[in-house]
PDB file of C-alpha atoms and ligand atoms in Angstrom:
ATOM      1  CA  MET N1076       7.483 -67.650 -21.362  1.00  0.00           C
ATOM      2  CA  SER N1077      10.102 -66.010 -22.989  1.00  0.00           C
ATOM      3  CA  VAL N1078       9.138 -62.914 -25.150  1.00  0.00           C
ATOM      4  CA  GLN N1079      11.260 -62.136 -27.925  1.00  0.00           C
ATOM      5  CA  VAL N1080      10.691 -58.840 -29.717  1.00  0.00           C
ATOM      6  CA  GLN N1081      11.638 -59.486 -33.662  1.00  0.00           C
ATOM      7  CA  THR N1082      13.256 -56.052 -34.639  1.00  0.00           C
ATOM      8  CA  LYS N1083      15.041 -55.985 -38.471  1.00  0.00           C
ATOM      9  CA  ARG N1084      17.280 -52.863 -38.703  1.00  0.00           C
ATOM     10  CA  VAL N1085      19.118 -52.002 -41.939  1.00  0.00           C
ATOM     11  CA  THR N1086      22.000 -53.910 -41.568  1.00  0.00           C
ATOM     12  CA  VAL N1087      26.436 -52.429 -42.004  1.00  0.00           C
ATOM     13  CA  PRO N1088      27.468 -54.821 -44.731  1.00  0.00           C
ATOM     14  CA  GLU N1089      23.579 -54.012 -46.980  1.00  0.00           C
ATOM     15  CA  ILE N1090      24.250 -50.128 -46.597  1.00  0.00           C
ATOM     16  CA  ARG N1091      28.712 -51.538 -47.527  1.00  0.00           C
ATOM     17  CA  ALA N1092      26.997 -53.801 -50.561  1.00  0.00           C
ATOM     18  CA  ARG N1093      25.417 -50.840 -51.484  1.00  0.00           C
ATOM     19  CA  LYS N1094      28.296 -49.348 -53.530  1.00  0.00           C
ATOM     20  CA  GLY N1095      27.552 -48.754 -57.022  1.00  0.00           C
ATOM     21  CA  ARG N1096      24.102 -49.207 -57.025  1.00  0.00           C
ATOM     22  CA  GLU N1097      20.545 -47.923 -54.951  1.00  0.00           C
ATOM     23  CA  PRO N1098      21.884 -44.939 -53.477  1.00  0.00           C
ATOM     24  CA  VAL N1099      21.981 -44.473 -50.028  1.00  0.00           C
ATOM     25  CA  VAL N1100      19.517 -42.354 -48.453  1.00  0.00           C
ATOM     26  CA  CYS N1101      20.379 -41.044 -45.371  1.00  0.00           C
ATOM     27  CA  LEU N1102      19.326 -38.098 -42.223  1.00  0.00           C
ATOM     28  CA  THR N1103      20.260 -36.728 -38.946  1.00  0.00           C
ATOM     29  CA  CYS N1104      17.786 -37.355 -36.298  1.00  0.00           C
ATOM     30  CA  TYR N1105      18.058 -36.711 -32.711  1.00  0.00           C
ATOM     31  CA  HIS N1106      14.614 -37.245 -31.160  1.00  0.00           C
ATOM     32  CA  ALA N1107      12.248 -40.188 -30.508  1.00  0.00           C
ATOM     33  CA  HIS N1108       9.557 -38.501 -32.438  1.00  0.00           C
ATOM     34  CA  THR N1109      11.420 -37.714 -35.791  1.00  0.00           C
ATOM     35  CA  ALA N1110      12.966 -40.969 -35.856  1.00  0.00           C
ATOM     36  CA  ARG N1111       9.666 -42.372 -36.289  1.00  0.00           C
ATOM     37  CA  LEU N1112       8.167 -41.013 -39.309  1.00  0.00           C
ATOM     38  CA  LEU N1113      11.779 -40.849 -40.593  1.00  0.00           C
ATOM     39  CA  ASP N1114      12.560 -44.617 -39.585  1.00  0.00           C
ATOM     40  CA  SER N1115      11.092 -46.290 -42.997  1.00  0.00           C
ATOM     41  CA  ASN N1116      11.870 -43.878 -45.386  1.00  0.00           C
ATOM     42  CA  VAL N1117      15.273 -43.853 -44.770  1.00  0.00           C
ATOM     43  CA  ASP N1118      17.817 -46.154 -45.076  1.00  0.00           C
ATOM     44  CA  LEU N1119      20.464 -44.569 -42.390  1.00  0.00           C
ATOM     45  CA  MET N1120      19.996 -42.461 -39.323  1.00  0.00           C
ATOM     46  CA  LEU N1121      22.690 -40.318 -37.648  1.00  0.00           C
ATOM     47  CA  VAL N1122      22.772 -38.872 -34.336  1.00  0.00           C
ATOM     48  CA  GLY N1123      24.858 -36.700 -35.559  1.00  0.00           C
ATOM     49  CA  ASP N1124      26.284 -34.123 -33.416  1.00  0.00           C
ATOM     50  CA  SER N1125      25.464 -30.628 -34.612  1.00  0.00           C
ATOM     51  CA  LEU N1126      22.419 -31.365 -32.140  1.00  0.00           C
ATOM     52  CA  GLY N1127      24.998 -28.878 -30.688  1.00  0.00           C
ATOM     53  CA  ASN N1128      24.551 -26.696 -33.172  1.00  0.00           C
ATOM     54  CA  VAL N1129      20.440 -28.335 -34.424  1.00  0.00           C
ATOM     55  CA  MET N1130      19.212 -29.159 -30.645  1.00  0.00           C
ATOM     56  CA  HIS N1131      21.407 -26.557 -28.108  1.00  0.00           C
ATOM     57  CA  GLY N1132      22.471 -23.452 -30.235  1.00  0.00           C
ATOM     58  CA  LEU N1133      25.770 -23.901 -30.069  1.00  0.00           C
ATOM     59  CA  GLU N1134      27.963 -22.114 -32.351  1.00  0.00           C
ATOM     60  CA  SER N1135      29.902 -25.565 -32.970  1.00  0.00           C
ATOM     61  CA  PRO N1136      30.347 -29.161 -32.077  1.00  0.00           C
ATOM     62  CA  ILE N1137      33.335 -28.332 -30.294  1.00  0.00           C
ATOM     63  CA  PRO N1138      31.474 -27.825 -26.698  1.00  0.00           C
ATOM     64  CA  VAL N1139      28.832 -31.805 -27.630  1.00  0.00           C
ATOM     65  CA  THR N1140      29.430 -33.961 -25.087  1.00  0.00           C
ATOM     66  CA  LEU N1141      29.099 -37.464 -24.666  1.00  0.00           C
ATOM     67  CA  ASP N1142      26.978 -37.711 -22.470  1.00  0.00           C
ATOM     68  CA  MET N1143      24.569 -35.398 -25.077  1.00  0.00           C
ATOM     69  CA  MET N1144      25.215 -37.917 -27.863  1.00  0.00           C
ATOM     70  CA  ILE N1145      24.024 -41.439 -25.658  1.00  0.00           C
ATOM     71  CA  VAL N1146      21.661 -39.486 -24.657  1.00  0.00           C
ATOM     72  CA  ALA N1147      19.893 -37.637 -28.253  1.00  0.00           C
ATOM     73  CA  GLY N1148      20.919 -41.572 -29.062  1.00  0.00           C
ATOM     74  CA  LYS N1149      18.557 -43.688 -27.579  1.00  0.00           C
ATOM     75  CA  ALA N1150      15.670 -41.520 -28.458  1.00  0.00           C
ATOM     76  CA  VAL N1151      16.315 -41.920 -31.782  1.00  0.00           C
ATOM     77  CA  MET N1152      16.564 -46.479 -31.464  1.00  0.00           C
ATOM     78  CA  ARG N1153      13.184 -46.258 -29.040  1.00  0.00           C
ATOM     79  CA  GLY N1154      11.888 -44.061 -31.814  1.00  0.00           C
ATOM     80  CA  SER N1155      12.933 -46.567 -34.437  1.00  0.00           C
ATOM     81  CA  HIS N1156      12.754 -50.403 -36.048  1.00  0.00           C
ATOM     82  CA  HIS N1157      13.923 -50.166 -39.377  1.00  0.00           C
ATOM     83  CA  ALA N1158      17.103 -47.797 -39.950  1.00  0.00           C
ATOM     84  CA  LEU N1159      21.063 -48.543 -39.917  1.00  0.00           C
ATOM     85  CA  VAL N1160      21.423 -45.654 -37.135  1.00  0.00           C
ATOM     86  CA  VAL N1161      24.945 -44.791 -36.086  1.00  0.00           C
ATOM     87  CA  VAL N1162      26.083 -42.286 -33.639  1.00  0.00           C
ATOM     88  CA  ASP N1163      28.937 -39.299 -33.559  1.00  0.00           C
ATOM     89  CA  MET N1164      31.620 -39.342 -31.849  1.00  0.00           C
ATOM     90  CA  PRO N1165      31.826 -36.089 -30.229  1.00  0.00           C
ATOM     91  CA  PHE N1166      35.165 -34.308 -30.276  1.00  0.00           C
ATOM     92  CA  GLY N1167      37.702 -34.601 -27.984  1.00  0.00           C
ATOM     93  CA  THR N1168      36.538 -38.833 -27.297  1.00  0.00           C
ATOM     94  CA  TYR N1169      38.428 -40.790 -30.459  1.00  0.00           C
ATOM     95  CA  GLU N1170      41.843 -38.336 -31.515  1.00  0.00           C
ATOM     96  CA  GLU N1171      43.690 -38.747 -28.059  1.00  0.00           C
ATOM     97  CA  SER N1172      44.386 -42.742 -29.199  1.00  0.00           C
ATOM     98  CA  PRO N1173      42.320 -46.233 -30.665  1.00  0.00           C
ATOM     99  CA  GLN N1174      42.330 -47.513 -27.088  1.00  0.00           C
ATOM    100  CA  ILE N1175      41.109 -44.814 -26.108  1.00  0.00           C
ATOM    101  CA  ALA N1176      37.908 -44.110 -29.083  1.00  0.00           C
ATOM    102  CA  PHE N1177      37.075 -48.126 -28.149  1.00  0.00           C
ATOM    103  CA  ARG N1178      36.646 -46.763 -24.707  1.00  0.00           C
ATOM    104  CA  ASN N1179      34.232 -44.390 -25.392  1.00  0.00           C
ATOM    105  CA  ALA N1180      32.489 -46.005 -28.417  1.00  0.00           C
ATOM    106  CA  VAL N1181      31.773 -49.002 -27.160  1.00  0.00           C
ATOM    107  CA  GLN N1182      30.309 -47.466 -23.851  1.00  0.00           C
ATOM    108  CA  VAL N1183      28.331 -45.509 -26.960  1.00  0.00           C
ATOM    109  CA  MET N1184      26.676 -48.385 -28.304  1.00  0.00           C
ATOM    110  CA  LYS N1185      26.635 -50.005 -25.455  1.00  0.00           C
ATOM    111  CA  GLU N1186      24.592 -47.818 -23.817  1.00  0.00           C
ATOM    112  CA  THR N1187      22.262 -46.566 -26.993  1.00  0.00           C
ATOM    113  CA  GLY N1188      22.901 -50.177 -28.367  1.00  0.00           C
ATOM    114  CA  CYS N1189      22.894 -47.647 -32.060  1.00  0.00           C
ATOM    115  CA  GLN N1190      24.816 -49.969 -34.816  1.00  0.00           C
ATOM    116  CA  ALA N1191      27.751 -47.608 -35.773  1.00  0.00           C
ATOM    117  CA  VAL N1192      29.780 -44.909 -35.533  1.00  0.00           C
ATOM    118  CA  LYS N1193      31.159 -42.128 -36.936  1.00  0.00           C
ATOM    119  CA  LEU N1194      34.585 -40.272 -37.037  1.00  0.00           C
ATOM    120  CA  GLU N1195      35.433 -37.296 -38.669  1.00  0.00           C
ATOM    121  CA  GLY N1196      39.405 -37.728 -39.965  1.00  0.00           C
ATOM    122  CA  GLY N1197      41.105 -39.138 -43.428  1.00  0.00           C
ATOM    123  CA  THR N1198      44.696 -40.375 -43.118  1.00  0.00           C
ATOM    124  CA  ARG N1199      45.341 -38.848 -39.469  1.00  0.00           C
ATOM    125  CA  ILE N1200      43.110 -41.081 -37.498  1.00  0.00           C
ATOM    126  CA  ALA N1201      43.000 -44.028 -40.538  1.00  0.00           C
ATOM    127  CA  GLU N1202      44.355 -46.410 -37.728  1.00  0.00           C
ATOM    128  CA  THR N1203      42.490 -46.633 -35.249  1.00  0.00           C
ATOM    129  CA  VAL N1204      39.117 -46.828 -37.746  1.00  0.00           C
ATOM    130  CA  HIS N1205      41.124 -49.659 -37.968  1.00  0.00           C
ATOM    131  CA  TYR N1206      41.147 -50.587 -34.293  1.00  0.00           C
ATOM    132  CA  LEU N1207      37.062 -50.182 -33.982  1.00  0.00           C
ATOM    133  CA  SER N1208      36.379 -51.972 -37.142  1.00  0.00           C
ATOM    134  CA  GLU N1209      38.665 -55.376 -35.982  1.00  0.00           C
ATOM    135  CA  ARG N1210      36.829 -55.508 -32.533  1.00  0.00           C
ATOM    136  CA  GLY N1211      33.419 -54.854 -32.890  1.00  0.00           C
ATOM    137  CA  ILE N1212      32.448 -51.398 -33.944  1.00  0.00           C
ATOM    138  CA  PRO N1213      31.942 -50.438 -37.270  1.00  0.00           C
ATOM    139  CA  VAL N1214      33.059 -47.361 -38.051  1.00  0.00           C
ATOM    140  CA  MET N1215      31.021 -44.716 -40.844  1.00  0.00           C
ATOM    141  CA  SER N1216      34.310 -41.941 -41.370  1.00  0.00           C
ATOM    142  CA  HIS N1217      33.706 -38.670 -42.484  1.00  0.00           C
ATOM    143  CA  ILE N1218      36.178 -36.176 -44.191  1.00  0.00           C
ATOM    144  CA  GLY N1219      36.463 -32.654 -46.394  1.00  0.00           C
ATOM    145  CA  LEU N1220      34.563 -30.355 -44.465  1.00  0.00           C
ATOM    146  CA  THR N1221      34.424 -31.440 -41.104  1.00  0.00           C
ATOM    147  CA  PRO N1222      32.930 -29.336 -38.791  1.00  0.00           C
ATOM    148  CA  GLN N1223      34.795 -30.601 -35.350  1.00  0.00           C
ATOM    149  CA  MET N1224      38.548 -29.400 -37.658  1.00  0.00           C
ATOM    150  CA  PHE N1225      36.010 -25.355 -36.944  1.00  0.00           C
ATOM    151  CA  ASN N1226      38.890 -23.802 -35.002  1.00  0.00           C
ATOM    152  CA  VAL N1227      42.264 -24.786 -37.424  1.00  0.00           C
ATOM    153  CA  MET N1228      39.795 -24.579 -40.307  1.00  0.00           C
ATOM    154  CA  GLY N1229      38.747 -21.039 -38.675  1.00  0.00           C
ATOM    155  CA  GLY N1230      34.970 -22.222 -39.531  1.00  0.00           C
ATOM    156  CA  PHE N1231      33.491 -24.353 -42.045  1.00  0.00           C
ATOM    157  CA  LYS N1232      34.867 -23.844 -44.947  1.00  0.00           C
ATOM    158  CA  THR N1233      34.604 -25.953 -48.664  1.00  0.00           C
ATOM    159  CA  GLN N1234      37.784 -28.088 -48.651  1.00  0.00           C
ATOM    160  CA  GLY N1235      39.540 -29.415 -53.093  1.00  0.00           C
ATOM    161  CA  ARG N1236      38.372 -25.513 -54.401  1.00  0.00           C
ATOM    162  CA  ILE N1237      42.090 -25.475 -55.705  1.00  0.00           C
ATOM    163  CA  GLU N1238      42.920 -28.917 -57.380  1.00  0.00           C
ATOM    164  CA  ALA N1239      46.737 -28.598 -55.640  1.00  0.00           C
ATOM    165  CA  GLU N1240      44.111 -29.846 -52.493  1.00  0.00           C
ATOM    166  CA  TRP N1241      43.238 -32.571 -53.976  1.00  0.00           C
ATOM    167  CA  PRO N1242      45.498 -35.370 -53.595  1.00  0.00           C
ATOM    168  CA  ALA N1243      45.958 -34.452 -49.579  1.00  0.00           C
ATOM    169  CA  ILE N1244      41.635 -34.983 -49.918  1.00  0.00           C
ATOM    170  CA  GLU N1245      41.880 -37.992 -52.041  1.00  0.00           C
ATOM    171  CA  ALA N1246      44.675 -40.274 -49.452  1.00  0.00           C
ATOM    172  CA  ASP N1247      42.317 -39.604 -46.609  1.00  0.00           C
ATOM    173  CA  ALA N1248      39.267 -41.513 -47.868  1.00  0.00           C
ATOM    174  CA  LYS N1249      41.782 -44.725 -49.717  1.00  0.00           C
ATOM    175  CA  ALA N1250      42.737 -44.564 -45.781  1.00  0.00           C
ATOM    176  CA  VAL N1251      39.370 -45.041 -43.999  1.00  0.00           C
ATOM    177  CA  ALA N1252      38.429 -46.819 -47.243  1.00  0.00           C
ATOM    178  CA  GLU N1253      41.622 -49.539 -46.895  1.00  0.00           C
ATOM    179  CA  ALA N1254      41.372 -48.968 -42.573  1.00  0.00           C
ATOM    180  CA  GLY N1255      38.084 -50.445 -42.552  1.00  0.00           C
ATOM    181  CA  ALA N1256      35.190 -48.266 -43.257  1.00  0.00           C
ATOM    182  CA  PHE N1257      31.858 -49.519 -44.412  1.00  0.00           C
ATOM    183  CA  SER N1258      31.192 -45.774 -45.303  1.00  0.00           C
ATOM    184  CA  VAL N1259      32.669 -42.074 -45.876  1.00  0.00           C
ATOM    185  CA  VAL N1260      31.015 -39.175 -45.796  1.00  0.00           C
ATOM    186  CA  LEU N1261      32.053 -36.704 -48.246  1.00  0.00           C
ATOM    187  CA  GLU N1262      31.268 -33.684 -46.394  1.00  0.00           C
ATOM    188  CA  GLY N1263      31.692 -29.740 -47.736  1.00  0.00           C
ATOM    189  CA  MET N1264      33.436 -30.543 -50.960  1.00  0.00           C
ATOM    190  CA  ALA N1265      34.120 -29.438 -54.517  1.00  0.00           C
ATOM    191  CA  GLU N1266      32.188 -30.971 -56.869  1.00  0.00           C
ATOM    192  CA  ALA N1267      34.948 -33.112 -59.152  1.00  0.00           C
ATOM    193  CA  LEU N1268      36.417 -34.186 -56.340  1.00  0.00           C
ATOM    194  CA  ALA N1269      33.501 -36.225 -54.130  1.00  0.00           C
ATOM    195  CA  THR N1270      32.737 -37.452 -57.778  1.00  0.00           C
ATOM    196  CA  LYS N1271      36.163 -38.500 -58.690  1.00  0.00           C
ATOM    197  CA  ILE N1272      36.743 -39.703 -54.821  1.00  0.00           C
ATOM    198  CA  THR N1273      32.913 -42.478 -55.805  1.00  0.00           C
ATOM    199  CA  ARG N1274      34.986 -43.554 -58.722  1.00  0.00           C
ATOM    200  CA  GLN N1275      38.222 -44.388 -56.936  1.00  0.00           C
ATOM    201  CA  ILE N1276      36.853 -45.676 -53.188  1.00  0.00           C
ATOM    202  CA  ALA N1277      35.566 -49.427 -52.850  1.00  0.00           C
ATOM    203  CA  ILE N1278      33.236 -47.925 -49.907  1.00  0.00           C
ATOM    204  CA  PRO N1279      29.859 -45.885 -50.330  1.00  0.00           C
ATOM    205  CA  THR N1280      30.483 -42.045 -50.300  1.00  0.00           C
ATOM    206  CA  ILE N1281      27.635 -40.762 -48.855  1.00  0.00           C
ATOM    207  CA  GLY N1282      27.455 -36.808 -49.886  1.00  0.00           C
ATOM    208  CA  ILE N1283      26.640 -33.141 -47.732  1.00  0.00           C
ATOM    209  CA  GLY N1284      27.295 -30.371 -50.426  1.00  0.00           C
ATOM    210  CA  ALA N1285      29.332 -32.075 -52.228  1.00  0.00           C
ATOM    211  CA  SER N1286      28.018 -34.044 -55.006  1.00  0.00           C
ATOM    212  CA  ALA N1287      24.512 -35.747 -56.677  1.00  0.00           C
ATOM    213  CA  GLU N1288      27.248 -38.587 -57.872  1.00  0.00           C
ATOM    214  CA  CYS N1289      28.125 -39.698 -54.135  1.00  0.00           C
ATOM    215  CA  ASP N1290      26.570 -43.389 -53.242  1.00  0.00           C
ATOM    216  CA  GLY N1291      24.322 -41.657 -50.883  1.00  0.00           C
ATOM    217  CA  GLN N1292      23.544 -38.258 -49.638  1.00  0.00           C
ATOM    218  CA  ILE N1293      22.597 -36.673 -46.426  1.00  0.00           C
ATOM    219  CA  LEU N1294      21.444 -33.473 -44.598  1.00  0.00           C
ATOM    220  CA  VAL N1295      21.027 -32.028 -40.937  1.00  0.00           C
ATOM    221  CA  MET N1296      16.433 -33.345 -41.407  1.00  0.00           C
ATOM    222  CA  GLU N1297      16.005 -29.814 -39.768  1.00  0.00           C
ATOM    223  CA  ASP N1298      17.833 -27.490 -42.488  1.00  0.00           C
ATOM    224  CA  MET N1299      15.741 -29.728 -44.803  1.00  0.00           C
ATOM    225  CA  LEU N1300      12.243 -29.069 -43.543  1.00  0.00           C
ATOM    226  CA  GLY N1301      12.999 -25.662 -43.347  1.00  0.00           C
ATOM    227  CA  LEU N1302      13.786 -25.144 -39.075  1.00  0.00           C
ATOM    228  CA  ASN N1303      17.386 -23.192 -39.445  1.00  0.00           C
ATOM    229  CA  PRO N1304      16.941 -19.092 -40.568  1.00  0.00           C
ATOM    230  CA  ASN N1305      20.108 -19.679 -42.601  1.00  0.00           C
ATOM    231  CA  PRO N1306      20.643 -22.877 -43.727  1.00  0.00           C
ATOM    232  CA  PRO N1307      23.726 -24.081 -45.592  1.00  0.00           C
ATOM    233  CA  LYS N1308      23.139 -23.160 -49.559  1.00  0.00           C
ATOM    234  CA  PHE N1309      23.536 -26.218 -50.584  1.00  0.00           C
ATOM    235  CA  VAL N1310      20.976 -27.716 -49.092  1.00  0.00           C
ATOM    236  CA  ARG N1311      16.894 -27.871 -50.832  1.00  0.00           C
ATOM    237  CA  GLN N1312      14.575 -27.620 -49.330  1.00  0.00           C
ATOM    238  CA  TYR N1313      11.711 -30.038 -48.954  1.00  0.00           C
ATOM    239  CA  ALA N1314       9.125 -28.094 -46.150  1.00  0.00           C
ATOM    240  CA  ASN N1315       8.952 -24.698 -44.641  1.00  0.00           C
ATOM    241  CA  LEU N1316       7.833 -25.987 -40.928  1.00  0.00           C
ATOM    242  CA  GLY N1317       9.175 -22.707 -39.620  1.00  0.00           C
ATOM    243  CA  PRO N1318       6.447 -20.325 -41.163  1.00  0.00           C
ATOM    244  CA  ASP N1319       3.858 -23.501 -40.185  1.00  0.00           C
ATOM    245  CA  ILE N1320       4.711 -23.934 -36.500  1.00  0.00           C
ATOM    246  CA  GLU N1321       5.200 -20.431 -36.264  1.00  0.00           C
ATOM    247  CA  LYS N1322       1.280 -19.558 -37.574  1.00  0.00           C
ATOM    248  CA  ALA N1323       0.627 -22.905 -35.208  1.00  0.00           C
ATOM    249  CA  VAL N1324       1.790 -20.908 -32.006  1.00  0.00           C
ATOM    250  CA  LYS N1325       0.461 -17.590 -32.673  1.00  0.00           C
ATOM    251  CA  ALA N1326      -3.361 -19.655 -33.489  1.00  0.00           C
ATOM    252  CA  TYR N1327      -3.344 -21.623 -29.930  1.00  0.00           C
ATOM    253  CA  ALA N1328      -1.498 -18.533 -28.577  1.00  0.00           C
ATOM    254  CA  ALA N1329      -4.794 -16.328 -29.936  1.00  0.00           C
ATOM    255  CA  ASP N1330      -7.231 -19.367 -28.645  1.00  0.00           C
ATOM    256  CA  VAL N1331      -5.622 -19.578 -25.236  1.00  0.00           C
ATOM    257  CA  ARG N1332      -5.926 -15.466 -24.281  1.00  0.00           C
ATOM    258  CA  ALA N1333      -9.645 -15.815 -25.860  1.00  0.00           C
ATOM    259  CA  ARG N1334      -9.959 -18.356 -22.973  1.00  0.00           C
ATOM    260  CA  ALA N1335     -11.826 -20.242 -25.899  1.00  0.00           C
ATOM    261  CA  PHE N1336      -8.793 -23.015 -25.638  1.00  0.00           C
ATOM    262  CA  PRO N1337     -10.598 -26.202 -27.642  1.00  0.00           C
ATOM    263  CA  GLY N1338     -10.574 -29.796 -25.215  1.00  0.00           C
ATOM    264  CA  LYS N1339     -12.416 -31.974 -23.248  1.00  0.00           C
ATOM    265  CA  GLU N1340     -14.399 -30.653 -20.912  1.00  0.00           C
ATOM    266  CA  ASN N1341     -12.057 -30.389 -17.640  1.00  0.00           C
ATOM    267  CA  VAL N1342     -10.788 -33.479 -17.688  1.00  0.00           C
ATOM    268  CA  TYR N1343      -7.700 -32.884 -15.723  1.00  0.00           C
ATOM    269  CA  THR N1344      -9.103 -30.458 -13.164  1.00  0.00           C
ATOM    270  CA  MET N1345     -12.552 -31.768 -12.216  1.00  0.00           C
ATOM    271  CA  LYS N1346     -12.590 -34.600  -9.449  1.00  0.00           C
ATOM    272  CA  LYS N1347     -15.562 -37.312 -10.056  1.00  0.00           C
ATOM    273  CA  THR N1348     -17.119 -36.588  -6.513  1.00  0.00           C
ATOM    274  CA  GLY N1349     -19.524 -38.932  -4.461  1.00  0.00           C
TER     275      GLY N1349
HETATM  276  O1  LIG R1704      26.813 -33.701 -37.042  1.00  0.00           O
HETATM  277  C1  LIG R1704      26.609 -34.465 -38.022  1.00  0.00           C
HETATM  278  O2  LIG R1704      24.868 -33.662 -38.451  1.00  0.00           O
HETATM  279  C2  LIG R1704      26.916 -34.945 -39.689  1.00  0.00           C
HETATM  280  C3  LIG R1704      26.506 -34.815 -40.542  1.00  0.00           C
HETATM  281  C4  LIG R1704      26.217 -33.548 -41.847  1.00  0.00           C
HETATM  282  C5  LIG R1704      26.900 -35.477 -41.853  1.00  0.00           C
HETATM  283  O3  LIG R1704      28.341 -34.906 -39.239  1.00  0.00           O
END
C-alpha cells in the first residue's frame, strides 16, 4: 500500500499572480515551531540569511553558510504545509557564475524541499536570475538595501535618498523582472521610489522599510514580536515577547530555587519496582 501525504502549498505562480491585487503577507522564519504558528497566517515564509544575526548573533550576513541555510530550511519545511517557503542564497554561493549559483540552489532545493530561492542584486545578477528561472528554480530577487553588500556600503544604509540614485535602482528592478524573477524584495528604500518601482514592473514587489504601496510586505519575525532589543526604526511591533520571556524565566528560576517546581511526581526518576 502506498501512503500519500497531501500538502497544498501556495505556489510560485499564485504569488506572481498577486501583482496589483490582494497584498502578499510574508515573514521570515528559521525554525519548526514558529513555522507551525505562521503557516496558515502568511502566504510566504522566507528563511532569510538574517538568521546569521537573529540566531547566531552575527553582525552581518557575510559569514552565513549554505549549510546554515539548509538546516533552517529543513526545519521550516517540517513545521509547515501551507505557505510558500523561500530560502536565501548566502553570500558567496551565487555571485561567481550562473552555473555555480545553479549547483548551489539545486542543493538547497533538493535538501530542504523549499519551492524557491532568493538572490540579492539587480542588473549585476540578472543573467543568473534568468539561468535559474529557465532551469526550474524560481527566484525571488532582492534590491535596494542589500545586506550582503554590508562591507561595500559601510553598513546598512537606506537607498535612493537622493533622486540621482533612482535610475540605477529602477534599472535593477526592471532587470530582475525581465530576467524572470517571480517577485522582488525592495528593502530600505525611499518610499516614493518603492512606490514608483511597484507601478513600473510586472512582478509583485515585497517591501521592507520601503512603501505601503508595495504588493506585499515582509518583516523579520523576531523584530515585529519584540525579541530584538534594537529593531530597525521602520518596524511596527505587534507583540513585546522579550519582556514576557524574561518574566517567565524569572518565575521559573524562582520556582526551581524554592524547590517549588511544579510537575508530575518524579515521573522521570522513579523506577517501577516489583
Ligand atoms: O534575510 C532576510 O531576512 C531578508 C529579509 C529581511 C527580506 O532578506
